[in-house]
Amino acid sequence: MKKITRKGEVITALDHCLWGYDRDKSSFIEELNHRLLRAKVKFPLLEFCALRLFEILPEEEHLLFCDQIAALETVGGNVLLGKLLQLRLVDDFDRSTEKATAYIAAGQEWYVSDIIGERVWGHALLTRPNVMFPIFQKLVNHPSRWVVRSLGAGGHYAIKRGLDVGNVDRLFQLLLVMASNKDHQIKRGIGWAAKTTAKFHPTIIEKYKASIEDEVQVGQWFRTKVRIGLERNAHAKGNRS
């Protein structure tokens, strides 16, 4: 597998792909798949590609492009469409979140859930929490395990990137609703966000200590993730002292 590590190489490859875009859009997707998505490219470089494509492609063709990329079922393709949907949140929040949900549900792989969940749900929580939380509340009951898992990836991202404590508290209450789930994939995603909450906001864990220790409503897996997060918080404090 070809490895691309420099921005200059990515720009050259993307320019090759875009050269014939107006004449043959199917060839453009084929070239993009061949030159970038089937290569080993670091995620930040793929996000740079998504930004260029967001600026260059006509707005009315963004979602069609995402559909075509999703159909290729590549890891890098999920980075492209996840970042592009993130960029669309400002002007087309509803359709962008609907598409993100559909791609995650159709993906049937953990990395689709995590890649798109971080870039769309996580960014939306950071930038528009009051708009995103009602969607989170609906997705908690989504029939796709991958969509529910993706909420954990998005929560992890938002907390790590500095989501304010009030909204972290609000998010943790939703995590507790899912804390008794027995699905392995959902436990992985929700546990990830619970661990990150404990690592960055141990006071929230203390606040909900009684609920966390309820063995009927909360699974042992959730308590284990919280414990690991608290241990990492304590370790980080130890390193600073």
Tab-separated table of C-alpha atoms in Angstrom, residues 4-8 10-11 14 36 40-53 75-76 78-80 83-84 86-87 115 118-119 157 161:
chain	number	residue	atom	x	y	z
A	4	ILE	CA	1.499	9.522	1.593
A	5	THR	CA	2.962	11.580	4.430
A	6	ARG	CA	3.394	15.124	3.070
A	7	LYS	CA	0.835	17.793	2.294
A	8	GLY	CA	2.514	18.513	-1.042
A	10	VAL	CA	-1.718	15.146	-1.154
A	11	ILE	CA	-2.217	18.424	-3.027
A	14	LEU	CA	-5.995	15.818	-5.316
A	36	LEU	CA	-5.812	8.731	-1.958
A	40	LYS	CA	-2.066	5.056	3.562
A	41	VAL	CA	-2.700	8.713	4.376
A	42	LYS	CA	-2.695	10.292	7.826
A	43	PHE	CA	-6.077	11.519	8.968
A	44	PRO	CA	-5.087	15.234	9.239
A	45	LEU	CA	-4.047	15.164	5.582
A	46	LEU	CA	-7.363	13.617	4.591
A	47	GLU	CA	-9.160	16.303	6.592
A	48	PHE	CA	-7.172	18.884	4.635
A	49	CYS	CA	-8.455	17.224	1.438
A	50	ALA	CA	-12.007	17.411	2.749
A	51	LEU	CA	-11.619	21.143	3.400
A	52	ARG	CA	-10.408	21.727	-0.166
A	53	LEU	CA	-13.225	19.639	-1.590
A	75	VAL	CA	-11.351	3.919	6.136
A	76	GLY	CA	-10.043	7.154	4.627
A	78	ASN	CA	-15.039	8.037	6.284
A	79	VAL	CA	-12.554	10.729	7.301
A	80	LEU	CA	-13.361	12.677	4.124
A	83	LYS	CA	-15.005	16.175	7.918
A	84	LEU	CA	-17.109	17.433	5.020
A	86	GLN	CA	-18.710	18.668	9.924
A	87	LEU	CA	-18.022	21.680	7.711
A	115	ILE	CA	-14.479	8.323	12.695
A	118	GLU	CA	-15.952	12.151	16.496
A	119	ARG	CA	-16.026	14.540	13.555
A	157	TYR	CA	-14.014	14.002	21.367
A	161	ARG	CA	-11.467	19.206	23.184
